[in-house]
């Protein structure tokens, strides 16, 4: 399985810089240790993520923070340059995300959950699901400059936890499986700490002043469910015609 892992490509794509680090960086680090090629993508550059800086300035800061975190993992990074609070589910957006999937050519895609606390996350989830389906369709064109060729297959698709593992009403959402990230948790936190601009923003907008501590508590809560120090939870998209074998879990159990 290690030899297989060395040939596998992983795309982790979420709405904003820091979403990946909060929700699945520990798993990505484990996959990287197995030899997988990792690409991290954000839909936006986080242009609304500041109360002091303007959209261009904060977007430049947050792209650099995302790149720093990706470099720490040894992963590629790309931003699809949507705007915060303006990710919508239409064909132009679908084409842009499909192009990203074709460029990354993943065997496994990890993305936002279908139900979460904000529209950017949910629209990302829908667009990525569609893009995984359409990327292998030769007649679906993205009309972008220098387009990548269609992929050979539909990748395995997984959704991360919603924030705090809850739906809109605060009801817990049960994950399909939880992966042990105890051995890579320190790297996860170091990657999250790269997003320094977000502490002030979260304090003002969300009333939070414990960016790293909150992530540690939730990772510990998920880990406790499987008897480990830290965990990250996932649900696999197994509907027709997506792959139904649980490749991600198989890799982690070898």
PDB file of C-alpha atoms in Angstrom, residues 11 13 78 96-106 109 128 131-132 135 151 155:
ATOM      1  CA  UNK A  11      -6.575  17.491  -3.729  1.00  0.00           C
ATOM      2  CA  UNK A  13     -10.082  22.151  -1.637  1.00  0.00           C
ATOM      3  CA  UNK A  78      -3.486  27.309  -5.702  1.00  0.00           C
ATOM      4  CA  UNK A  96     -13.432  27.126 -12.850  1.00  0.00           C
ATOM      5  CA  UNK A  97     -13.500  24.370 -10.238  1.00  0.00           C
ATOM      6  CA  UNK A  98     -13.474  21.644 -12.889  1.00  0.00           C
ATOM      7  CA  UNK A  99     -10.332  23.185 -14.342  1.00  0.00           C
ATOM      8  CA  UNK A 100      -8.709  23.051 -10.895  1.00  0.00           C
ATOM      9  CA  UNK A 101      -9.585  19.364 -10.561  1.00  0.00           C
ATOM     10  CA  UNK A 102      -8.186  18.645 -14.023  1.00  0.00           C
ATOM     11  CA  UNK A 103      -4.955  20.456 -13.198  1.00  0.00           C
ATOM     12  CA  UNK A 104      -4.539  18.622  -9.888  1.00  0.00           C
ATOM     13  CA  UNK A 105      -5.552  15.226 -11.398  1.00  0.00           C
ATOM     14  CA  UNK A 106      -6.440  13.750  -8.000  1.00  0.00           C
ATOM     15  CA  UNK A 109     -10.547  14.854  -3.249  1.00  0.00           C
ATOM     16  CA  UNK A 128     -16.421  20.392  -6.052  1.00  0.00           C
ATOM     17  CA  UNK A 131     -16.343  19.193 -10.792  1.00  0.00           C
ATOM     18  CA  UNK A 132     -15.282  15.699  -9.731  1.00  0.00           C
ATOM     19  CA  UNK A 135     -13.653  16.614 -14.931  1.00  0.00           C
ATOM     20  CA  UNK A 151      -9.141  13.336 -16.150  1.00  0.00           C
ATOM     21  CA  UNK A 155     -11.896  10.589  -7.940  1.00  0.00           C
TER      22      UNK A 155
END
